[in-house]
């Protein structure tokens, strides 16, 4: 948590001016007005309680019961001063959505002559007990074992959410079972942050900088599509599965890249203004927005934050966006690949490590990266972690949606690799043999001064590489392979565990050398050189979309894991389980539960798509084909009667084409139903997932191809599903 950044979050409520709109008010007037941040805490808590919360945020101490009573009192008063009537523990069960159960502050009195009172006790603040049996647990809990607890996370600020029925105080919480297993995304994430703090803090100590706390930072970029709600309602596939299971690319697509950074249609702009205002009030530091490459695809991004708050804010934002879109007659799609043939949506996760107190970025190369040992240490160790655990990172981003996206249209491939850029590539090459001595032969950053009237500007030290799943972009890594709909918590927990593991091993090697009387700096350089040499196969600065890269990656022995069923099982690697256990992130059962949940979600998506394809084919596509054929038959008979042989022949051919396509669909539909029957008979999730992957997926695709061809030839008036053209190209 960077205190400098958040100092004025949650200042006492201010009005937003006469119209309450964003345009008339500077953002600083509304930012964080609904957050119980440090400024609000200072006003509403005793000095002692305030300090205890700050200490808890800094990892140092857990909050005592007594202090929590005081925090509860202050938080309740603040919330009620700001119009809240209810409170809830706000948590992230493994559904991937956020969950909340509202309780009123108001407690009626049993004594009829007395008024009830509004209260929130320390106990209620810290702990609640929702029914755990209705949330997915991946087999950790059976339905009769319902006890689960949500427990307050003081490191993410409470906030007030406004919903149609009023204002609710939301208290970010972890969710654990009666037996202590984590049933959510947040608890393991917090543990991985702790592991990073320990391991990297120790590394800094070896570099002569003891007593530092280290936190990961995250700045996500959320991509999404927006479509008209009334059209979406005519597309059950989009409404229920989040993606168009049918639909032919329209004559005009994204070929000319004319949408990228283009102007934003008025209705979408109003939607953006609205959700941004609500988000800013709740302390989500949104700072940029633009049109993406595909039609009606957009992106928004905040200022980066400490990873725990950043993820809470991402989950909250997705909720706010969904709700706000509906109020504007729009539907927002977070699916990774809603439209085949058009770019997909990612959630690029910009990730770095920083010192906790002052937010010094440990991945900032500075002016002379080749001499910056702290930078080199962190940079090289992260690269090594990615190489050693590429298969686990792949598992962390596995989902049915991302399967459609990875490796397609401007999305990184399923092969995990790291892009360093040319300059830093040279720095590493130099360091590998010469250590900190001498200077690599670097092209000096160029000053561009040849454009008339434009001020001289500096070109960046790394170019961008859109094709890399894990590029270094100047002073942070950009994990581009994360899917737009994902809760990034899981994959970042995996990443952070792998990074903590790498630093732990690194520290041990360095310490062993120091024990043998090597000077600390020399020891660090030596181990880094060895590690770099052993792991540099992961560095790839070329075109990740090319076929040659797939071959080259295979030669280098890099995993190229296709499809969720194959990716998910990587987590069951015994070495991986041991690692998660060693860093106290997951127990073996918790790892297995995550794999089960990835597979269960995959099966749910695939079964839903399978049924939707069947339903839409029978009720929309084939009837349209039949209607069209009827027209053709009538026409044919007419021509034949008139003795017009030539046109009659053409119409007959046309009818034959439609009939053939329909036949193709009928025969594949039989196959589709059989696949489902087969899957229904199996009991192991891994087997079921595989049947869907191997058999349902290609069959639905074949049906789609025939259906999309029908869309081309069938009379537009008879076609029942709104087309891509209507969904994507109408701008109003
Ligand atoms: P771009 O040029 O791609 O817009 P920016 O540097 O503006 O890149 O950053 C894109 C995202 O990366 C933003 O969300 C930003 O907050 C985030 N970001 C920048 N620095 C860091 C960092 N040190 N750690 C994590 N995220 C960061
Ligand atoms: Mg980016």
XYZ file of C-alpha atoms and ligand atoms in Angstrom:
760
model
C 0.000 0.000 0.000
C 1.597 3.291 -0.972
C 0.777 5.803 1.660
C 1.758 8.782 -0.445
C -0.731 7.703 -3.120
C -3.675 6.959 -0.888
C -3.299 9.621 1.753
C -6.341 11.548 0.678
C -8.525 8.579 -0.194
C -11.788 8.565 1.629
C -11.809 12.110 2.800
C -15.043 12.983 4.591
C -17.980 13.038 2.219
C -18.108 15.969 -0.135
C -20.972 16.875 -2.387
C -20.394 16.469 -6.065
C -21.738 19.849 -7.065
C -25.111 20.949 -8.411
C -25.407 18.436 -11.245
C -23.405 15.670 -9.712
C -21.802 14.881 -13.049
C -18.226 14.059 -13.757
C -17.818 16.712 -16.376
C -18.497 19.588 -14.055
C -16.371 18.258 -11.229
C -12.700 17.629 -11.116
C -12.002 13.972 -10.407
C -10.229 14.973 -7.208
C -13.604 16.100 -5.855
C -15.224 12.695 -6.143
C -12.312 10.273 -5.998
C -12.577 7.970 -3.021
C -15.534 9.748 -1.431
C -17.124 6.337 -0.818
C -13.991 4.732 0.641
C -13.147 4.262 4.274
C -9.543 5.151 3.503
C -6.795 6.594 5.640
C -8.172 10.139 5.742
C -11.616 8.938 6.804
C -10.061 6.545 9.324
C -8.058 9.344 10.834
C -11.237 11.259 11.403
C -13.429 8.400 12.644
C -10.999 6.157 14.578
C -9.038 6.629 17.772
C -5.319 7.186 17.269
C -4.573 3.728 18.532
C -7.007 1.983 16.202
C -5.810 4.024 13.247
C -2.210 3.030 13.886
C -3.148 -0.634 14.350
C -4.881 -0.733 10.958
C -1.892 0.891 9.277
C 0.406 -1.651 10.946
C -1.795 -4.517 9.741
C -1.564 -3.127 6.216
C 2.206 -3.112 6.566
C 2.183 -6.828 7.453
C 3.526 -6.146 10.897
C 0.715 -7.084 13.194
C -2.710 -8.641 13.349
C -5.480 -6.491 14.723
C -6.585 -7.206 18.315
C -10.202 -7.744 19.202
C -10.327 -4.560 21.208
C -9.083 -2.509 18.289
C -11.549 -4.131 15.951
C -14.395 -2.944 18.221
C -13.174 0.592 17.770
C -12.740 0.191 14.011
C -16.257 -1.238 13.746
C -17.673 1.729 15.625
C -15.835 4.254 13.468
C -16.597 2.452 10.242
C -20.308 2.246 11.066
C -20.488 5.930 11.934
C -18.706 6.881 8.713
C -20.930 4.592 6.638
C -24.116 5.958 8.178
C -22.929 9.561 7.779
C -22.617 8.649 4.105
C -26.099 7.207 3.815
C -25.446 3.469 4.175
C -28.170 1.413 5.853
C -26.698 -2.073 5.389
C -23.322 -3.700 5.543
C -21.908 -6.798 3.938
C -18.752 -8.830 3.838
C -17.719 -8.563 0.210
C -15.784 -11.608 -1.004
C -14.666 -13.515 -4.058
C -15.834 -17.137 -4.017
C -14.500 -19.443 -6.713
C -17.421 -18.628 -8.991
C -15.220 -15.828 -10.310
C -17.832 -13.261 -9.299
C -18.054 -11.273 -6.108
C -20.548 -12.231 -3.442
C -22.321 -10.291 -0.745
C -25.061 -10.865 1.794
C -26.515 -7.658 3.151
C -27.309 -7.172 6.821
C -29.009 -4.084 8.155
C -27.226 -1.936 10.703
C -30.611 -1.455 12.302
C -31.478 -3.985 14.991
C -35.072 -3.746 16.202
C -35.542 -3.884 19.938
C -37.501 -6.700 21.620
C -38.872 -4.196 24.030
C -41.746 -2.621 22.118
C -41.444 0.642 23.988
C -37.845 1.107 22.960
C -36.470 2.054 19.572
C -34.060 -0.339 17.931
C -30.504 0.823 17.296
C -28.009 0.775 14.481
C -24.968 -1.292 15.310
C -21.927 -3.042 13.909
C -19.866 -4.894 16.489
C -16.200 -5.790 16.296
C -17.186 -9.430 15.987
C -19.486 -8.663 13.040
C -16.787 -6.590 11.408
C -14.216 -9.333 11.629
C -16.255 -12.394 10.905
C -19.489 -13.510 9.247
C -20.825 -16.931 8.473
C -22.457 -17.315 5.072
C -23.629 -20.755 3.959
C -20.561 -22.248 2.293
C -22.337 -25.167 0.678
C -23.780 -23.156 -2.192
C -20.421 -21.903 -3.431
C -18.058 -24.050 -5.497
C -15.355 -25.694 -3.406
C -13.871 -28.120 -5.919
C -14.686 -31.025 -3.622
C -13.247 -29.464 -0.466
C -16.671 -29.439 1.112
C -19.653 -31.693 0.715
C -23.107 -30.164 0.643
C -23.852 -31.101 4.226
C -20.710 -29.369 5.471
C -21.974 -25.863 5.218
C -19.882 -23.921 7.645
C -17.731 -21.205 6.097
C -16.501 -17.874 7.373
C -15.805 -14.578 5.744
C -13.108 -12.652 7.580
C -12.277 -8.950 7.236
C -9.209 -8.064 5.125
C -7.960 -4.766 6.624
C -5.478 -4.288 3.783
C -8.247 -3.460 1.303
C -10.391 -0.492 2.265
C -14.087 -0.812 2.955
C -16.288 1.133 0.560
C -19.912 2.065 -0.009
C -21.710 0.662 -3.006
C -24.830 2.341 -4.261
C -27.419 -0.008 -5.634
C -31.004 0.639 -6.595
C -32.232 -0.134 -3.114
C -29.785 2.098 -1.326
C -26.232 2.263 -0.039
C -24.335 -0.685 1.389
C -21.080 -0.691 3.307
C -18.893 -3.389 1.700
C -16.134 -4.895 3.819
C -13.558 -6.773 1.687
C -13.087 -10.239 3.182
C -11.515 -13.645 2.674
C -13.694 -16.757 2.641
C -12.551 -19.907 4.432
C -14.166 -23.159 5.461
C -14.806 -24.418 8.971
C -11.734 -26.614 8.580
C -9.563 -23.731 7.446
C -9.322 -24.349 3.685
C -9.549 -21.278 1.505
C -12.729 -21.211 -0.565
C -11.945 -17.981 -2.376
C -9.378 -16.170 -4.486
C -8.250 -13.632 -1.927
C -6.829 -15.748 0.898
C -4.215 -17.521 -1.285
C -3.395 -14.208 -2.965
C -2.646 -12.618 0.399
C -0.470 -15.602 1.289
C 1.472 -15.244 -1.963
C 1.994 -11.545 -1.238
C 3.420 -12.584 2.134
C 5.720 -15.112 0.429
C 6.984 -12.448 -1.979
C 7.578 -10.057 0.890
C 9.642 -12.616 2.730
C 11.703 -13.868 -0.184
C 12.368 -10.588 -1.977
C 12.827 -8.717 1.309
C 15.590 -11.193 2.096
C 17.162 -10.629 -1.340
C 17.227 -6.887 -0.722
C 18.936 -7.590 2.574
C 21.612 -9.603 0.718
C 22.007 -6.578 -1.552
C 22.741 -4.474 1.517
C 19.275 -2.967 1.976
C 17.722 -4.675 5.031
C 14.332 -4.130 6.670
C 12.305 -3.489 3.539
C 8.805 -4.785 2.931
C 8.062 -5.637 -0.670
C 4.668 -5.781 -2.389
C 3.647 -6.779 -5.896
C 1.947 -4.056 -7.917
C -0.703 -4.546 -10.545
C -2.165 -2.299 -13.192
C -4.728 -4.185 -15.270
C -6.086 -3.143 -18.626
C -9.667 -4.334 -18.998
C -10.838 -5.008 -22.547
C -14.521 -5.501 -23.306
C -17.193 -5.310 -25.961
C -20.409 -3.346 -25.697
C -23.493 -4.258 -27.688
C -27.058 -3.081 -27.819
C -29.168 -4.856 -25.230
C -32.259 -5.306 -27.387
C -30.158 -7.045 -30.041
C -28.366 -9.128 -27.421
C -31.748 -10.349 -26.217
C -32.368 -11.836 -29.651
C -29.106 -13.772 -29.387
C -29.572 -16.407 -26.669
C -26.022 -17.618 -27.348
C -24.554 -14.226 -26.444
C -26.785 -13.793 -23.429
C -26.214 -17.258 -21.993
C -22.690 -18.176 -23.042
C -21.226 -14.706 -23.507
C -20.234 -15.356 -27.100
C -21.745 -15.605 -30.542
C -21.872 -19.326 -31.373
C -23.046 -18.480 -34.874
C -22.402 -15.546 -37.117
C -20.608 -14.832 -40.279
C -18.032 -12.076 -40.375
C -19.659 -9.080 -42.029
C -18.380 -7.662 -45.280
C -16.679 -4.951 -43.331
C -14.719 -5.952 -40.277
C -11.691 -4.600 -38.512
C -9.408 -4.917 -41.559
C -8.602 -1.264 -41.771
C -7.960 -0.900 -38.035
C -10.114 2.173 -38.250
C -11.711 1.611 -34.863
C -8.496 1.619 -32.866
C -8.357 4.790 -30.777
C -11.253 6.098 -32.843
C -14.004 8.280 -31.491
C -16.389 6.661 -29.044
C -20.099 6.537 -29.954
C -22.291 8.852 -27.874
C -24.312 6.185 -26.034
C -21.190 4.256 -25.106
C -19.556 7.486 -24.009
C -22.444 8.178 -21.650
C -22.162 4.675 -20.255
C -18.428 5.218 -19.715
C -18.936 8.545 -17.949
C -21.440 6.923 -15.686
C -19.466 3.830 -14.682
C -16.270 5.849 -14.331
C -17.902 8.240 -11.918
C -19.269 5.408 -9.797
C -15.904 3.646 -9.878
C -13.896 6.728 -8.966
C -16.152 7.385 -5.987
C -15.382 3.880 -4.756
C -11.671 4.564 -5.077
C -10.980 2.678 -8.334
C -8.286 4.901 -9.836
C -9.432 4.651 -13.474
C -7.239 6.768 -15.651
C -7.554 5.820 -19.295
C -10.046 4.587 -21.861
C -10.040 4.064 -25.576
C -11.519 2.211 -28.512
C -9.854 -1.100 -29.212
C -9.087 -2.657 -32.565
C -12.363 -4.483 -33.083
C -15.665 -2.711 -33.672
C -17.390 -1.912 -30.363
C -14.400 -3.133 -28.390
C -13.055 -0.837 -25.695
C -10.525 -0.790 -22.919
C -10.139 0.976 -19.606
C -7.195 1.001 -17.234
C -6.485 2.425 -13.802
C -3.345 3.716 -12.175
C -1.580 0.653 -10.831
C -1.947 -0.253 -7.167
C -0.736 -2.809 -4.687
C -1.981 -6.122 -6.142
C -4.636 -6.940 -3.522
C -6.476 -3.629 -3.894
C -5.975 -3.698 -7.655
C -7.754 -7.046 -7.906
C -10.588 -6.021 -5.593
C -10.996 -2.970 -7.762
C -11.048 -5.017 -10.946
C -13.736 -7.357 -9.621
C -15.760 -4.408 -8.368
C -15.364 -2.554 -11.662
C -16.669 -5.501 -13.678
C -19.796 -5.540 -11.505
C -20.281 -1.818 -11.786
C -19.844 -1.991 -15.562
C -22.401 -4.790 -15.967
C -24.995 -2.921 -13.889
C -24.366 0.444 -15.455
C -24.476 -0.946 -19.012
C -27.984 -2.298 -18.443
C -29.156 1.095 -17.253
C -27.979 2.444 -20.622
C -29.663 -0.280 -22.666
C -26.320 -1.921 -23.350
C -24.761 -5.269 -22.618
C -21.081 -5.494 -21.752
C -19.225 -8.645 -22.800
C -16.103 -9.730 -20.923
C -15.826 -13.024 -22.806
C -12.327 -13.612 -24.227
C -13.611 -14.275 -27.735
C -17.189 -13.155 -28.201
C -16.942 -12.896 -31.972
C -15.064 -15.369 -34.116
C -12.927 -13.617 -36.706
C -12.637 -10.470 -34.596
C -10.019 -9.683 -31.937
C -10.578 -11.159 -28.518
C -10.429 -9.431 -25.135
C -7.661 -9.763 -22.593
C -6.918 -8.343 -19.215
C -3.291 -7.358 -19.661
C -1.849 -7.530 -16.195
C 1.031 -5.095 -15.716
C 2.963 -6.448 -12.810
C 5.975 -5.338 -10.836
C 7.472 -5.385 -7.352
C 7.812 -2.308 -5.189
C 8.922 -1.351 -1.717
C 5.851 -1.133 0.468
C 6.427 2.154 2.229
C 7.489 4.452 -0.581
C 6.553 2.514 -3.689
C 10.037 2.362 -5.230
C 9.678 0.210 -8.338
C 12.192 -2.658 -8.161
C 11.908 -3.214 -11.904
C 12.864 0.323 -12.823
C 16.047 -0.100 -14.900
C 17.176 3.487 -14.290
C 19.544 5.243 -16.653
C 22.232 2.566 -16.528
C 20.525 -0.821 -16.251
C 23.808 -2.707 -16.799
C 25.148 -1.258 -13.526
C 21.892 -1.458 -11.588
C 22.340 -4.657 -9.606
C 19.002 -4.426 -7.802
C 17.179 -4.110 -11.113
C 19.182 -6.931 -12.698
C 18.559 -9.188 -9.698
C 14.809 -8.730 -9.795
C 14.573 -8.756 -13.591
C 16.612 -11.948 -14.037
C 14.930 -13.793 -11.199
C 11.461 -13.078 -12.552
C 12.554 -14.295 -15.998
C 13.913 -17.494 -14.413
C 10.699 -18.030 -12.456
C 8.684 -17.761 -15.669
C 10.941 -20.281 -17.395
C 10.854 -22.807 -14.601
C 7.119 -22.628 -14.141
C 5.792 -21.683 -17.589
C 3.419 -24.651 -17.506
C 1.868 -23.418 -14.245
C 1.345 -19.926 -15.595
C -0.339 -21.513 -18.585
C -2.597 -23.417 -16.201
C -3.418 -20.195 -14.362
C -4.936 -18.625 -17.474
C -6.867 -21.686 -18.604
C -10.555 -21.271 -19.420
C -12.849 -22.132 -22.296
C -12.958 -18.476 -23.327
C -9.197 -18.078 -23.349
C -8.837 -21.286 -25.393
C -10.616 -19.474 -28.206
C -8.484 -16.365 -27.800
C -4.905 -17.529 -27.297
C -3.008 -17.705 -30.544
C -5.760 -15.990 -32.557
C -5.900 -12.439 -33.932
C -3.583 -10.262 -31.909
C -3.573 -12.509 -28.882
C -0.441 -14.117 -27.526
C 0.046 -17.826 -28.222
C -0.322 -20.548 -25.611
C 3.480 -20.839 -25.453
C 4.709 -18.774 -22.527
C 7.828 -16.713 -23.318
C 9.376 -13.433 -22.150
C 10.128 -10.436 -24.357
C 12.969 -8.259 -23.055
C 13.386 -5.902 -25.990
C 16.622 -5.389 -27.864
C 18.314 -3.032 -25.436
C 17.777 -5.088 -22.325
C 18.557 -8.230 -24.329
C 21.978 -6.701 -24.947
C 22.322 -5.739 -21.298
C 21.653 -9.344 -20.301
C 24.083 -10.735 -22.864
C 26.764 -8.442 -21.539
C 25.980 -9.253 -17.922
C 26.071 -12.978 -18.582
C 29.787 -12.941 -19.262
C 31.104 -9.672 -17.854
C 28.902 -9.058 -14.836
C 28.856 -5.414 -13.778
C 32.166 -4.668 -15.480
C 32.365 -2.606 -18.656
C 29.534 -1.198 -20.705
C 27.444 -3.069 -23.252
C 27.263 -1.706 -26.730
C 23.872 -0.046 -26.563
C 22.220 2.091 -29.163
C 21.628 5.421 -27.381
C 17.953 6.198 -26.990
C 17.126 8.281 -29.946
C 15.783 11.777 -29.930
C 13.264 12.243 -32.610
C 13.557 15.785 -33.884
C 12.748 15.497 -37.532
C 9.069 16.223 -37.470
C 8.404 19.897 -38.060
C 6.602 21.779 -35.259
C 6.629 18.757 -32.905
C 8.707 19.043 -29.740
C 11.736 16.787 -29.548
C 10.799 13.564 -27.800
C 12.564 10.538 -26.466
C 11.940 7.082 -27.866
C 11.398 4.304 -25.288
C 14.099 1.816 -24.397
C 11.916 -1.138 -25.325
C 9.585 -1.373 -28.273
C 6.248 -3.004 -27.631
C 5.717 -6.579 -28.505
C 2.060 -7.369 -28.881
C 2.800 -10.974 -29.710
C 4.471 -11.913 -26.446
C 2.443 -13.347 -23.571
C 4.859 -11.901 -20.993
C 6.797 -8.903 -22.320
C 8.869 -6.504 -20.247
C 7.540 -3.036 -21.008
C 10.059 -0.532 -19.707
C 9.640 -0.901 -15.941
C 7.164 -3.751 -15.442
C 6.100 -7.018 -16.994
C 2.871 -7.079 -18.929
C 1.216 -10.467 -18.579
C -0.894 -10.225 -21.704
C -2.215 -13.754 -21.772
C -4.681 -13.213 -18.885
C -8.278 -13.407 -20.120
C -10.699 -10.480 -19.941
C -13.271 -12.323 -17.853
C -10.810 -13.824 -15.377
C -10.410 -12.906 -11.776
C -6.659 -12.274 -12.164
C -6.138 -13.338 -8.583
C -5.533 -17.008 -9.281
C -2.890 -16.641 -11.962
C -1.146 -13.897 -10.004
C -1.135 -16.121 -6.927
C 0.563 -18.757 -9.087
C 3.003 -16.219 -10.546
C 3.832 -14.784 -7.145
C 4.408 -18.216 -5.656
C 6.749 -19.121 -8.526
C 8.594 -15.828 -8.104
C 8.865 -16.296 -4.321
C 10.188 -19.809 -4.921
C 12.794 -18.512 -7.371
C 13.970 -15.785 -4.974
C 14.115 -18.275 -2.097
C 16.355 -20.603 -4.112
C 18.411 -17.661 -5.288
C 18.904 -16.404 -1.727
C 20.036 -19.839 -0.580
C 22.633 -20.080 -3.360
C 23.933 -16.591 -2.633
C 24.109 -17.274 1.094
C 26.009 -20.506 0.490
C 28.632 -18.555 -1.466
C 28.817 -15.851 1.189
C 29.416 -18.531 3.781
C 32.373 -19.648 1.720
C 33.720 -16.094 2.030
C 32.610 -14.735 -1.331
C 31.757 -11.028 -1.113
C 27.962 -10.498 -1.198
C 27.953 -8.497 -4.429
C 30.188 -10.987 -6.176
C 28.023 -13.847 -4.944
C 24.881 -12.179 -6.263
C 26.444 -11.568 -9.679
C 27.765 -15.110 -9.904
C 24.452 -16.770 -9.072
C 22.571 -14.438 -11.401
C 24.914 -15.320 -14.267
C 24.409 -19.029 -13.696
C 20.657 -18.669 -13.415
C 20.432 -16.543 -16.523
C 22.406 -19.052 -18.570
C 20.242 -21.895 -17.349
C 16.953 -20.162 -18.084
C 17.470 -17.899 -21.074
C 15.548 -20.173 -23.454
C 12.388 -18.426 -22.246
C 13.521 -15.111 -23.776
C 12.072 -14.564 -27.209
C 12.098 -11.199 -28.905
C 10.620 -12.191 -32.260
C 7.127 -12.611 -33.660
C 5.140 -14.845 -31.326
C 2.369 -15.276 -33.910
C 4.621 -16.930 -36.462
C 4.599 -20.613 -37.201
C 8.395 -20.681 -37.001
C 8.181 -19.693 -33.340
C 6.083 -22.750 -32.576
C 8.810 -24.908 -34.093
C 11.611 -22.969 -32.427
C 9.860 -23.154 -29.053
C 9.560 -26.920 -29.447
C 13.303 -27.125 -30.149
C 13.932 -25.108 -26.988
C 11.741 -27.480 -25.050
C 9.202 -24.823 -24.076
C 5.771 -26.199 -23.290
C 3.043 -25.502 -25.839
C -0.045 -26.579 -23.968
C -3.287 -26.397 -25.898
C -6.723 -26.475 -24.372
C -7.952 -26.147 -20.806
C -8.087 -29.884 -19.936
C -4.373 -30.186 -20.754
C -3.453 -26.902 -19.101
C -5.335 -27.443 -15.837
C -3.665 -30.758 -15.048
C -0.236 -29.086 -15.014
C -1.068 -27.899 -11.514
C -1.091 -31.503 -10.333
C 2.623 -31.805 -11.065
C 3.985 -33.122 -7.731
C 6.797 -30.548 -7.787
C 4.200 -27.796 -8.159
C 2.121 -29.094 -5.284
C 5.225 -29.269 -3.095
C 6.064 -25.695 -3.994
C 2.586 -24.430 -3.078
C 2.799 -26.318 0.202
C 6.316 -25.086 0.991
C 5.229 -21.465 0.687
C 1.987 -22.197 2.572
C -0.156 -20.971 -0.321
C -2.259 -24.097 -0.873
C -2.503 -27.504 0.750
C -2.433 -30.437 -1.713
C -6.223 -30.682 -1.386
C -6.627 -26.997 -2.132
C -4.551 -27.358 -5.318
C -6.666 -30.319 -6.410
C -9.784 -28.310 -5.638
C -8.604 -25.470 -7.914
C -7.994 -27.925 -10.742
C -11.452 -29.383 -10.206
C -12.974 -25.920 -10.331
C -11.152 -24.970 -13.529
C -12.444 -28.179 -15.099
C -15.959 -27.816 -13.691
C -16.191 -24.301 -15.076
C -14.886 -25.552 -18.398
C -17.450 -28.347 -18.508
C -20.242 -25.950 -17.579
C -19.257 -23.619 -20.432
C -18.902 -26.426 -22.939
C -22.150 -28.160 -21.973
C -23.970 -24.844 -22.216
C -22.483 -24.138 -25.651
C -23.259 -27.663 -26.811
C -26.922 -27.288 -25.856
C -27.194 -23.776 -27.231
C -25.797 -24.844 -30.590
C -28.349 -27.638 -30.706
C -31.194 -25.374 -29.690
C -30.340 -22.556 -32.058
C -29.666 -24.925 -34.937
C -33.057 -26.607 -34.550
C -35.102 -23.562 -33.707
C -33.451 -20.766 -35.689
C -30.969 -21.888 -38.312
C -32.670 -24.945 -39.830
C -36.164 -23.373 -39.955
C -34.659 -20.433 -41.831
C -33.050 -22.877 -44.249
C -36.369 -24.689 -44.690
C -38.285 -21.457 -45.345
C -35.718 -20.491 -47.894
C -35.886 -23.881 -49.580
C -39.666 -23.670 -49.767
C -39.340 -20.403 -51.631
C -36.812 -21.942 -53.968
C -38.978 -24.984 -54.648
C -41.912 -22.756 -55.500
C -39.755 -20.694 -57.780
C -38.346 -23.781 -59.435
C -41.801 -25.135 -60.165
C -42.841 -21.784 -61.589
C -39.840 -21.638 -63.899
C -40.306 -25.249 -64.954
C -43.955 -24.631 -65.782
C -42.975 -21.689 -67.900
C -40.333 -23.775 -69.603
C -37.545 -21.507 -68.397
C -34.921 -24.212 -68.102
C -31.842 -22.146 -67.418
C -33.113 -20.193 -64.388
C -34.873 -23.360 -63.186
C -31.550 -25.182 -63.205
C -29.863 -22.374 -61.241
C -32.631 -22.364 -58.644
C -32.356 -26.118 -58.349
C -28.620 -25.841 -57.733
C -29.250 -23.183 -55.133
C -31.807 -25.407 -53.402
C -29.353 -28.273 -53.492
C -26.675 -26.139 -51.854
C -28.999 -25.125 -49.040
C -30.196 -28.712 -48.609
C -26.628 -29.988 -48.396
C -25.699 -27.439 -45.759
C -28.797 -28.328 -43.772
C -27.934 -32.024 -44.058
C -24.432 -31.327 -42.774
C -25.951 -29.636 -39.775
C -28.427 -32.460 -39.125
C -25.739 -35.117 -39.141
C -23.435 -33.119 -36.847
C -26.317 -32.449 -34.481
C -26.745 -36.170 -33.977
C -23.074 -36.393 -33.129
C -23.377 -33.491 -30.729
C -26.150 -35.155 -28.757
C -24.127 -38.376 -28.578
C -21.109 -36.511 -27.199
C -23.298 -35.095 -24.465
C -24.701 -38.519 -23.644
C -21.191 -39.886 -23.452
C -20.055 -37.057 -21.176
C -23.095 -37.522 -18.938
C -22.116 -41.128 -18.259
C -18.637 -40.214 -17.012
C -17.893 -39.289 -13.425
C -14.343 -37.863 -13.390
C -14.240 -34.164 -14.268
C -10.963 -34.623 -16.151
C -12.566 -37.241 -18.423
C -15.696 -35.209 -19.008
C -13.678 -32.100 -19.857
C -11.627 -34.076 -22.334
C -14.691 -35.473 -24.121
C -16.020 -31.955 -24.549
C -12.643 -30.680 -25.725
C -11.941 -33.515 -28.172
C -15.426 -34.088 -29.515
C -17.931 -31.356 -28.709
C -15.712 -28.443 -29.698
C -14.918 -29.620 -33.263
C -18.544 -30.669 -33.813
C -19.987 -27.324 -32.757
C -17.458 -25.664 -35.019
C -18.521 -27.761 -38.009
C -22.148 -26.884 -37.376
C -21.190 -23.258 -37.160
C -19.342 -23.346 -40.435
C -22.319 -24.795 -42.272
C -24.682 -22.384 -40.519
C -22.510 -19.389 -41.320
C -22.536 -20.399 -44.962
C -26.310 -20.639 -44.815
C -26.391 -17.126 -43.395
C -24.735 -15.984 -46.611
C -27.300 -17.530 -48.943
C -30.578 -17.511 -47.037
C -32.938 -14.611 -47.649
C -32.112 -11.944 -45.039
C -35.809 -11.531 -44.206
C -35.969 -15.163 -43.171
C -32.822 -15.135 -41.013
C -33.782 -15.080 -37.370
C -30.573 -14.173 -35.556
C -29.202 -10.610 -35.598
C -26.052 -10.652 -37.708
C -22.543 -9.413 -36.938
C -23.327 -6.380 -39.058
C -26.143 -5.356 -36.746
C -24.366 -6.343 -33.551
C -21.048 -4.740 -34.273
C -21.288 -2.117 -36.924
C -24.311 -0.071 -36.015
C -23.009 2.952 -34.147
C -25.635 4.903 -32.302
P 0.746 2.060 -21.824
O 1.779 2.884 -22.488
O 0.631 0.648 -22.306
O -0.576 2.745 -21.647
P 1.443 2.559 -19.076
O 2.861 2.702 -18.632
O 0.629 3.790 -19.054
O 1.430 1.820 -20.424
O 0.759 1.473 -18.181
C -0.233 0.612 -18.560
C -0.720 0.023 -17.277
O 0.416 -0.406 -16.536
C -1.476 1.001 -16.397
O -2.569 0.344 -15.802
C -0.442 1.358 -15.368
O -1.018 1.738 -14.153
C 0.306 0.050 -15.239
N 1.628 0.218 -14.609
C 2.525 1.196 -14.797
N 3.578 1.035 -13.964
C 3.336 -0.087 -13.241
C 4.021 -0.786 -12.197
N 5.183 -0.361 -11.721
N 3.448 -1.896 -11.692
C 2.269 -2.333 -12.139
N 1.601 -1.723 -13.103
C 2.096 -0.621 -13.651
Mg -0.881 -2.541 -22.663
